[in-house]
Coordinates of C-alpha atoms in Angstrom, one line a residue:
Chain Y
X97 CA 5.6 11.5 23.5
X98 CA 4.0 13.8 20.9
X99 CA 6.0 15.7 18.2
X100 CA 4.8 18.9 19.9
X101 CA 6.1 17.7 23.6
X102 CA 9.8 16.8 22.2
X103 CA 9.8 20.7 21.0
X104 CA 7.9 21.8 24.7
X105 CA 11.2 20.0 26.5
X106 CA 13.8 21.2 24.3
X107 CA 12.9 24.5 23.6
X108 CA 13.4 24.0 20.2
X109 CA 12.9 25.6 17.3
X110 CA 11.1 24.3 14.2
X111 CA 13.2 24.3 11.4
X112 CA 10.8 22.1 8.8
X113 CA 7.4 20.2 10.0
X114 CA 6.2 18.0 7.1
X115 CA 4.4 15.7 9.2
X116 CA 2.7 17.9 12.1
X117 CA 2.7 18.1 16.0
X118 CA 0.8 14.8 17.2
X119 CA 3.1 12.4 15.5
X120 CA 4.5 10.0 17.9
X121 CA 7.5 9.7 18.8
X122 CA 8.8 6.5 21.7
X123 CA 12.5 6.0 21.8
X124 CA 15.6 8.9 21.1
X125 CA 18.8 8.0 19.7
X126 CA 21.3 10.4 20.1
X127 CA 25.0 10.5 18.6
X128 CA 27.2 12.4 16.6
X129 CA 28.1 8.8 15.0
X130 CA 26.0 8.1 11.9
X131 CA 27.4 4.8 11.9
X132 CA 25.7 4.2 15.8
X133 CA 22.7 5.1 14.6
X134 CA 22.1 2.8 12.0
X135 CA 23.3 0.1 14.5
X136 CA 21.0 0.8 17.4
X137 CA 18.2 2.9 16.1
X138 CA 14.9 1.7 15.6
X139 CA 12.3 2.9 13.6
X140 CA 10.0 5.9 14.5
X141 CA 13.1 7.3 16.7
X142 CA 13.8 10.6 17.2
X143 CA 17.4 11.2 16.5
X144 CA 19.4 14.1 18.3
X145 CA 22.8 14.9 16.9
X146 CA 25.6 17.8 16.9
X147 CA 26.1 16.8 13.0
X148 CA 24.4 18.7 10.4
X149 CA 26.0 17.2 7.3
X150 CA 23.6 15.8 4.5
X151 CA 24.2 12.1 5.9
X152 CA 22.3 13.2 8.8
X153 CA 19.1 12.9 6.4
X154 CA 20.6 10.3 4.9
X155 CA 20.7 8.2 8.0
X156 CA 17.3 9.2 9.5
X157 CA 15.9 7.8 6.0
X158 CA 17.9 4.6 5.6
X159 CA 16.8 3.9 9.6
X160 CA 13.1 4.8 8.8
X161 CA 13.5 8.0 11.4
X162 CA 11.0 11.0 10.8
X163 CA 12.8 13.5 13.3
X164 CA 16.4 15.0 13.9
X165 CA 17.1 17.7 16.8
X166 CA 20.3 19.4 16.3
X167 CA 22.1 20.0 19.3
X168 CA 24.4 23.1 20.5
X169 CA 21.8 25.8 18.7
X170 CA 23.4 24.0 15.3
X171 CA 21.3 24.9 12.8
X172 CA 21.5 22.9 9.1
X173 CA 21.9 24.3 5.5
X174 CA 22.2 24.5 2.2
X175 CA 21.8 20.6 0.9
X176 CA 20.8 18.7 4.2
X177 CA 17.9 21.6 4.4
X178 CA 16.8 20.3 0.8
X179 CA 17.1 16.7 1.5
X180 CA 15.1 17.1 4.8
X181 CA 12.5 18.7 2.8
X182 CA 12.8 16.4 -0.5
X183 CA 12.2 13.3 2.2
X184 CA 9.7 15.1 4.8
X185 CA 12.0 14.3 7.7
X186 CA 11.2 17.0 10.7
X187 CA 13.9 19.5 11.4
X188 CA 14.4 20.8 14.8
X189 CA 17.2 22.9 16.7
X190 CA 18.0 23.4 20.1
X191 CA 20.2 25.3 22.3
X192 CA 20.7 23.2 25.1
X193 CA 24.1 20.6 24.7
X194 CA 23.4 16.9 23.9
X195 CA 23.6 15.9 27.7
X196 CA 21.2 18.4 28.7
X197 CA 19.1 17.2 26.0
X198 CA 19.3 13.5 26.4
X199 CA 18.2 14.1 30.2
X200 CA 15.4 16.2 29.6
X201 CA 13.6 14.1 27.3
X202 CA 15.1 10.5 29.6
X203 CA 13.0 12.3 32.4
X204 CA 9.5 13.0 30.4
X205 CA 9.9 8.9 30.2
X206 CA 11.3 8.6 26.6
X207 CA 12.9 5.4 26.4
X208 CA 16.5 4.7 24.8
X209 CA 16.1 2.5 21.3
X210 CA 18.0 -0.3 23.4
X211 CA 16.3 -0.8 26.9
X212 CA 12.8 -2.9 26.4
Chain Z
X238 CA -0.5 -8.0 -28.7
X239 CA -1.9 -4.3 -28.1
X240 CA -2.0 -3.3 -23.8
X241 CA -5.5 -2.0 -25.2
X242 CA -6.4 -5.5 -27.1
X243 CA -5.4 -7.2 -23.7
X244 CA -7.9 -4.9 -21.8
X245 CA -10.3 -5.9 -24.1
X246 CA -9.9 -9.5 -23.4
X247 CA -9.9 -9.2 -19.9
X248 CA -12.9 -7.9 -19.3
X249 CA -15.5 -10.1 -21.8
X250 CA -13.7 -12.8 -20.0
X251 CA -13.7 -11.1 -16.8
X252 CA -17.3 -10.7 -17.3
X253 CA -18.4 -13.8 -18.1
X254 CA -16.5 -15.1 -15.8
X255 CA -18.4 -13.2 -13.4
X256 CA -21.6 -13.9 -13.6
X257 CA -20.8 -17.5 -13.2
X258 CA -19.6 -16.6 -9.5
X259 CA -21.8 -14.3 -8.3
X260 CA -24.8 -14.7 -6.8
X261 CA -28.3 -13.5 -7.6
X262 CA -28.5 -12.5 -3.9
X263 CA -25.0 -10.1 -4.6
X264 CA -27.1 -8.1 -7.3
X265 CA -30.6 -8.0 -5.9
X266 CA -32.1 -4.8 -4.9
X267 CA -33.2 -6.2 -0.8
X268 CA -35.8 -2.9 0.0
X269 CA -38.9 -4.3 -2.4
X270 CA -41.6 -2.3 -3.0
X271 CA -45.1 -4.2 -2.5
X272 CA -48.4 -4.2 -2.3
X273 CA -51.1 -6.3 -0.7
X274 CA -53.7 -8.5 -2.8
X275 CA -56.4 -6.3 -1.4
X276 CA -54.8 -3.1 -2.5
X277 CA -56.3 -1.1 -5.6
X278 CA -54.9 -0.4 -8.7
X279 CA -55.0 3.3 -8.0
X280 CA -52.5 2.2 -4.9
X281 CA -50.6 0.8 -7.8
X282 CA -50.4 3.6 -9.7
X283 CA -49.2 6.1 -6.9
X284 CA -46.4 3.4 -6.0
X285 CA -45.2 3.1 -9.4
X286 CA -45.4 7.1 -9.9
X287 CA -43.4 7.6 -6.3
X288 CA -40.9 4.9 -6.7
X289 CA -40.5 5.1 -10.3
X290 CA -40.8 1.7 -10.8
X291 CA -43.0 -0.6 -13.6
X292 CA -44.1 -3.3 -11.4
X293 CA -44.0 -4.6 -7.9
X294 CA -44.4 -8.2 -5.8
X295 CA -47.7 -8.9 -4.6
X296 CA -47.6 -10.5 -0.8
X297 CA -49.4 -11.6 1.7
X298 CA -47.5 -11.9 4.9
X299 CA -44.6 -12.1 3.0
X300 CA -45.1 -14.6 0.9
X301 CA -45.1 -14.0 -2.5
X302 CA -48.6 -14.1 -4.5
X303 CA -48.4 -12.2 -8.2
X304 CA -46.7 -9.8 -9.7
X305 CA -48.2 -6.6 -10.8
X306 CA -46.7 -4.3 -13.7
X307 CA -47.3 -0.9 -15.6
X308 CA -49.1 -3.0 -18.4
X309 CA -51.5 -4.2 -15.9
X310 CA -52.5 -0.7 -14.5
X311 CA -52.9 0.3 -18.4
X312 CA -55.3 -2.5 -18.8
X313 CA -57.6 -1.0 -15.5
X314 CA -57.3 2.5 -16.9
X315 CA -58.7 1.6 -20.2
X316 CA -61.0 -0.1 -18.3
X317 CA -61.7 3.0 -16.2
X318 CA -61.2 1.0 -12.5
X319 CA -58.9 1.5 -10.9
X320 CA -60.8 1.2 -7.9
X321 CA -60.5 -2.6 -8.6
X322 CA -58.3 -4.9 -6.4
X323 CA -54.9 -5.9 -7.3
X324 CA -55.7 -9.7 -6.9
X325 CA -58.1 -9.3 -10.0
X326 CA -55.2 -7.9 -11.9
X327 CA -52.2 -9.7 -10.6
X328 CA -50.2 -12.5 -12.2
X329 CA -50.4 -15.4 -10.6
X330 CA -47.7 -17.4 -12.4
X331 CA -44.9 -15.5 -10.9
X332 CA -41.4 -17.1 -12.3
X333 CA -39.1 -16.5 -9.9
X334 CA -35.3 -16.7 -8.8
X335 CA -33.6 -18.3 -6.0
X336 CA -31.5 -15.8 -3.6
X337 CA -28.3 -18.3 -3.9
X338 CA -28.8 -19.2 -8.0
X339 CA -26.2 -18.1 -10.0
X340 CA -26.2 -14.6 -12.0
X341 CA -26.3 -16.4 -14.7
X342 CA -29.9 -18.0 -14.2
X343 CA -30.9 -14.7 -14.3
X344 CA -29.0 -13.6 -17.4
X345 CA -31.1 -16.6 -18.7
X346 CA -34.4 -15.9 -17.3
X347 CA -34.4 -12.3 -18.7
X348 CA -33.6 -13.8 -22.2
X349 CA -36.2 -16.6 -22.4
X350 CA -39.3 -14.6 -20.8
X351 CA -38.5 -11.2 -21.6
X352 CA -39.8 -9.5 -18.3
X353 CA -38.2 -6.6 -16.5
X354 CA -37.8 -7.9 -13.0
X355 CA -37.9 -11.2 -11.2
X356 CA -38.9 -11.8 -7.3
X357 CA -36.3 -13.1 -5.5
X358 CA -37.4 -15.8 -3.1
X359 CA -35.2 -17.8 -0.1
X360 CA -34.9 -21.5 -1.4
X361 CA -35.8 -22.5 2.5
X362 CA -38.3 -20.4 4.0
X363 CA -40.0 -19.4 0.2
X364 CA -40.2 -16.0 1.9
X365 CA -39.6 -12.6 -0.7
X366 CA -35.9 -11.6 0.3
X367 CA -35.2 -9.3 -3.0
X368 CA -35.7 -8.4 -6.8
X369 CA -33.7 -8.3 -9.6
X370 CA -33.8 -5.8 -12.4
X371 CA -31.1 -6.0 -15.3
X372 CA -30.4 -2.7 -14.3
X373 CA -29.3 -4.3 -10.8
X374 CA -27.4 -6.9 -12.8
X375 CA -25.5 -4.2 -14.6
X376 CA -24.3 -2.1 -11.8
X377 CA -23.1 -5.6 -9.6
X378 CA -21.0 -6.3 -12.9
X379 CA -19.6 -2.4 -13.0
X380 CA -18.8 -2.8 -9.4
X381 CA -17.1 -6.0 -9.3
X382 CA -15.1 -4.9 -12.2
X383 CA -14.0 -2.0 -10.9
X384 CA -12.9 -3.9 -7.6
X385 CA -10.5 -6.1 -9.7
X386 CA -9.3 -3.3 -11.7
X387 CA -8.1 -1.9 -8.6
X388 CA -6.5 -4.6 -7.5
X389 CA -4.5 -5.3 -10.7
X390 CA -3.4 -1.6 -10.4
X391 CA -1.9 -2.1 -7.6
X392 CA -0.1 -5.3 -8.0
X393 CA 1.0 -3.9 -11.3
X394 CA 4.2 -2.7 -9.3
X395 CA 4.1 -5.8 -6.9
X396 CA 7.4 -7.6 -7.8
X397 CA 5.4 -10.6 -7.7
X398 CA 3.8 -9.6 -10.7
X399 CA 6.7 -9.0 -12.7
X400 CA 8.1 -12.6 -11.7
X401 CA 4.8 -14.3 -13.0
X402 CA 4.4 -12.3 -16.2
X403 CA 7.7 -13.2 -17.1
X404 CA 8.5 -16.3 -17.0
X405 CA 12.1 -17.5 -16.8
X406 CA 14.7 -20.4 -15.2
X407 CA 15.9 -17.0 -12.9
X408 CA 14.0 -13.3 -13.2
X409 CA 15.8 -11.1 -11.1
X410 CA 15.4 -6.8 -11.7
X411 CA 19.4 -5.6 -11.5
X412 CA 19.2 -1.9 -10.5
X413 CA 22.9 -0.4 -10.6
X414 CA 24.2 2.7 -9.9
X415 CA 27.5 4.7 -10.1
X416 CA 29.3 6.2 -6.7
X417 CA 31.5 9.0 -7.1
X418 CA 35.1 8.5 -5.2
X419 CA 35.1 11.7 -2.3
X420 CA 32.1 13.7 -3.4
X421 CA 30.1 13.5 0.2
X422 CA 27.5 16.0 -0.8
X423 CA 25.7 13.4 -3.1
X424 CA 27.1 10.4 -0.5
X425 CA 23.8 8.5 0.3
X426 CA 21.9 9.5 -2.9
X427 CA 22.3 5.9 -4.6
X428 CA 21.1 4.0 -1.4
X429 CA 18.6 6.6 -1.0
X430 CA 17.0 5.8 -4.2
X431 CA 17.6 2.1 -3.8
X432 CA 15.1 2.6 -0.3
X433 CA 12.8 4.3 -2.8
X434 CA 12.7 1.8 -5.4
X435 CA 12.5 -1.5 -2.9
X436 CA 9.2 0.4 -1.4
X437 CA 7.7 0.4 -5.3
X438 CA 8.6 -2.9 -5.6
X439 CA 6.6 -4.2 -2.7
X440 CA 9.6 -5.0 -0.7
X441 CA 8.3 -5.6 3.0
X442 CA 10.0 -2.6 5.1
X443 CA 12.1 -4.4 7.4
X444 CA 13.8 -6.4 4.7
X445 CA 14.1 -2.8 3.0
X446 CA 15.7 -1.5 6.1
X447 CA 18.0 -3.9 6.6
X448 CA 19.3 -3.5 3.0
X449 CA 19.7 0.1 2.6
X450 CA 21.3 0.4 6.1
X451 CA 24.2 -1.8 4.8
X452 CA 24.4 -0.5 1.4
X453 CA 24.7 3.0 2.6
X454 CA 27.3 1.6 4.9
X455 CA 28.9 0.2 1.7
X456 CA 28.4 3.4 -0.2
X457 CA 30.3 5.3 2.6
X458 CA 33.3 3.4 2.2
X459 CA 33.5 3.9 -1.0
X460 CA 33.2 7.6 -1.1
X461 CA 35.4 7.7 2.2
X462 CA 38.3 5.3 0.8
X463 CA 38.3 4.7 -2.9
X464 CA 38.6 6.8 -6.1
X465 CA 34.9 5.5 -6.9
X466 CA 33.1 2.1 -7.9
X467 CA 29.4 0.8 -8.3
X468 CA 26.4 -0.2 -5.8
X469 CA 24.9 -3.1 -7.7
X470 CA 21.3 -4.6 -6.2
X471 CA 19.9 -7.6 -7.5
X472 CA 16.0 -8.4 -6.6
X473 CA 14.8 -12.0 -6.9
X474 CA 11.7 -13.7 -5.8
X475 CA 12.6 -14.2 -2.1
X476 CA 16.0 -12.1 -1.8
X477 CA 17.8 -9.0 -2.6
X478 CA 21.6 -9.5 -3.4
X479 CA 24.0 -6.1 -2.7
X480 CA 27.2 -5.7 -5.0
X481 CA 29.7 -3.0 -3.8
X482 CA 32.3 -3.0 -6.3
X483 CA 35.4 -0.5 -6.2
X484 CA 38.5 0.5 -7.5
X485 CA 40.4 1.5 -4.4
X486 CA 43.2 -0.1 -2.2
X487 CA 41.8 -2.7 -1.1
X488 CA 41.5 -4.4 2.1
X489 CA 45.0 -5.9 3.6
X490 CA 43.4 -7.9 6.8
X491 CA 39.6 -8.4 6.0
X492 CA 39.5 -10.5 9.9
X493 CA 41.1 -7.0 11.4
X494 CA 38.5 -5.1 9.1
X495 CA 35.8 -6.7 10.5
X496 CA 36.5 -6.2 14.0
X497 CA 34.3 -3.7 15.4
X498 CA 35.8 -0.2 16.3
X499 CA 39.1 -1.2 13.9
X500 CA 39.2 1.6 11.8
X501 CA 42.0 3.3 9.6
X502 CA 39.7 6.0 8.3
X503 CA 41.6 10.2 8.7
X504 CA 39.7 12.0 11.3
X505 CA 37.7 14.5 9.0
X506 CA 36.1 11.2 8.3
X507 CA 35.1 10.7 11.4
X508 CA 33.9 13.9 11.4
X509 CA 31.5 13.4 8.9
X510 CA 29.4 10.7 11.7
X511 CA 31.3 7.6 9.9
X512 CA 34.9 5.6 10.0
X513 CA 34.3 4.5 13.1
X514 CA 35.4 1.0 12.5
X515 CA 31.3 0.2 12.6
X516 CA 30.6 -0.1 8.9
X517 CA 31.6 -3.8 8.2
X518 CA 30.3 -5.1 11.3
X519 CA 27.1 -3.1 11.0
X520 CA 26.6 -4.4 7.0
X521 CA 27.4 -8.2 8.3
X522 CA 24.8 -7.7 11.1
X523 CA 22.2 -6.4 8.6
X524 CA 22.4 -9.2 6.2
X525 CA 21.7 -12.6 6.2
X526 CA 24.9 -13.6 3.9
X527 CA 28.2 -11.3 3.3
X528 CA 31.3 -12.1 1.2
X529 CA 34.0 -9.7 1.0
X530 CA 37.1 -10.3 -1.2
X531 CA 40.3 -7.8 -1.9
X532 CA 43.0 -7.2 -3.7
X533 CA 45.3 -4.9 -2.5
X534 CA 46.0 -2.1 -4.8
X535 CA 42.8 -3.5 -7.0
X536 CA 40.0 -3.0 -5.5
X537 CA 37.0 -4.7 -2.8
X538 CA 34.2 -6.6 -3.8
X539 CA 31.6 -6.6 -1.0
X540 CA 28.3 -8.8 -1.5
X541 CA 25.1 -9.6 0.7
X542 CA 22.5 -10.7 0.7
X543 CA 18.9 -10.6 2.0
X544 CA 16.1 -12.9 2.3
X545 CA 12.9 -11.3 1.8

């Protein structure tokens, strides 16, 4: 899927686009468990997360991850809004709940960061 | 020595060096202007005027039969004929170069016989392939110069290059920096910049993952459970060694530590995305080696390592 597909689904609002609509994006990762992440992750994922504490950046970076979608209409501020921008990680927030997310995005075909 | 004095000496060597490998063939200009035996002078003169050229390869069919030059056409105008057929003009004595001789014949050539250009002729077939000016010569040397500049740029920041220019029984670069006991605003900072610094180095990125996963792992326990210590990372020609050293309580069962899920982290920890019992397990999976000893009331010493 496209950059610009992810926001389509999720009806999500773009809260920082340093990289622009046609990056690609083929697996999701979604937790609210930082440690998880870095477990399963794999590069190029998009992570979805109700968190929006500066380890959320952190995380995305240390897992080579170039877009987080914050969950429950949870929007970031303050210092994770700086980092984001200082690292050019993609911001986006939706409304929908984690669950509604995860299936919207499972059904457009994008894979988990486990399955082959 | 001077960083300009080394320049210096880089590039007469460089140079010489230079015209020893390349060819005459890399230099060559291969689009030759020509003219036929039977042309005139005055055909001359209008191809040296258009091309802004002083002299030109005489052929027949491609091979090569004379050379013809400005002095030449100043010799028919004097005469007032230029009506007169290059072959009556022409030198026949052409010295020439072979396509696949060194740059350094030429270097000679243009020493020895004085001329502005050489024909450049295919050892095999004798057939005109090129010609060589010494400004041709010049802008091959720029070029290739320019080329290797470039390269030494950029393996200026290569580790590797810092290994070989300084030679020892054991180089390694030690990078350390300080982590601040409970202050979870900046925790992530120091393995942040660690990421950024193993890219400048030339560390390949899936090594570079695999060590700042763990060592923000390791930085997160030490904000989450200790009053503060250090993230120390040692880079050596084939490996990166982690040291997380702090002065907190210490780890009572390391085997129960390890066990994924086994956590004894508050819950506004967990809050926070981490002390979920995954932070050992996750560092041990990352790295190829991982030590862990603690004191109780002391402190932790966690080390890994690895292999690049």
């Amino acid at each position: 899927m496209t950059l610009s597909e992810i926001i389509e689904a999720l009806e999500a609002k773009v809260l920082l686009n340093p990289i622009g609509n046609d990056l690609a994006v083929d697996r999701a990762c979604a937790s609210d468990l930082m440690s998880d992440v870095l477990t399963f992750a794999t590069p190029g994922a998009v992570l979805l997360t109700g968190l929006t504490t500066p380890q959320t950046v952190y995380t995305a970076e240390m897992a080579d991850i170039h877009v987080i979608c914050y969950v429950r209409g949870k929007k970031p501020q303050g210092e994770t809004l700086r980092l984001a921008e200082e690292k050019d990680v993609v911001l986006l927030s939706t409304d929908l709940p984690m669950y509604e997310s995860c299936g919207r995005l499972y059904l457009r075909g994008l894979r988990g960061c486990v399955e082959r | 020595m001077k960083k300009d004095k080394v320049n210096q000496v880089f590039r007469v060597g460089r140079t010489q060096e230079l015209i020893y490998e390349l060819k005459v063939e890399q230099a060559m200009t291969r689009t030759v202007i020509t003219v036929e035996p039977e042309n005139t002078m005055e055909d001359v003169r209008r191809l040296l005027k258009e091309h802004r050229i002083s002299g030109m390869p005489v052929t027949k069919a491609g091979d090569l039969v004379g050379i013809v030059s400005i002095e030449d056409l100043i010799r028919s105008l004097r005469e007032g004929n230029t009506q007169e057929p290059v072959k009556q003009r022409m030198s026949t004595n052409v010295v020439t170069l072979y396509a696949d001789d060194p740059l350094v014949h030429a270097v000679q050539k243009f020493e020895r016989y004085g001329y502005g250009r050489f024909p450049v002729i295919d050892r095999k077939t004798r057939k005109l392939v090129g010609i060589l000016t010494k400004a041709d010569i010049i802008r091959c040397l720029l070029r290739r110069l320019e080329i290797n500049y470039h390269e030494r740029e950029a393996q200026q920041d290569k580790p590797s290059h810092w290994f070989a220019d300084l030679p020892s029984d054991r180089t390694a670069i030690v990078l350390r920096y300080d982590i601040e006991g409970g202050n979870f605003q900046k925790a992530g900072e120091a393995s942040s910049t660690l990421k950024r610094n193993l890219k400048k180095l030339g560390i390949p990125s899936e090594a570079t993952r695999r060590i700042t996963i763990a060592s923000y792992e390791a930085e997160m326990n030490i904000v989450i459970f200790t009053p503060g210590g250090e993230l120390v990372a040692t880079i050596e020609p084939g490996k990166v060694t982690v040291t997380a050293a702090d002065r907190g309580p210490g780890i009572p069962d390391i085997e129960l530590a390890m066990q994924p899920g086994y956590s004894t982290a508050p819950d506004w920890v967990r809050e926070l995305g981490f002390g979920a019992g995954m932070g050992l397990p996750n560092i041990k999976n990352c790295s190829d080696e991982m030590r862990i000893d603690s004191k109780v009331g002391e402190g932790t010493t966690l080390q890994f390592t690895v292999f690049t």
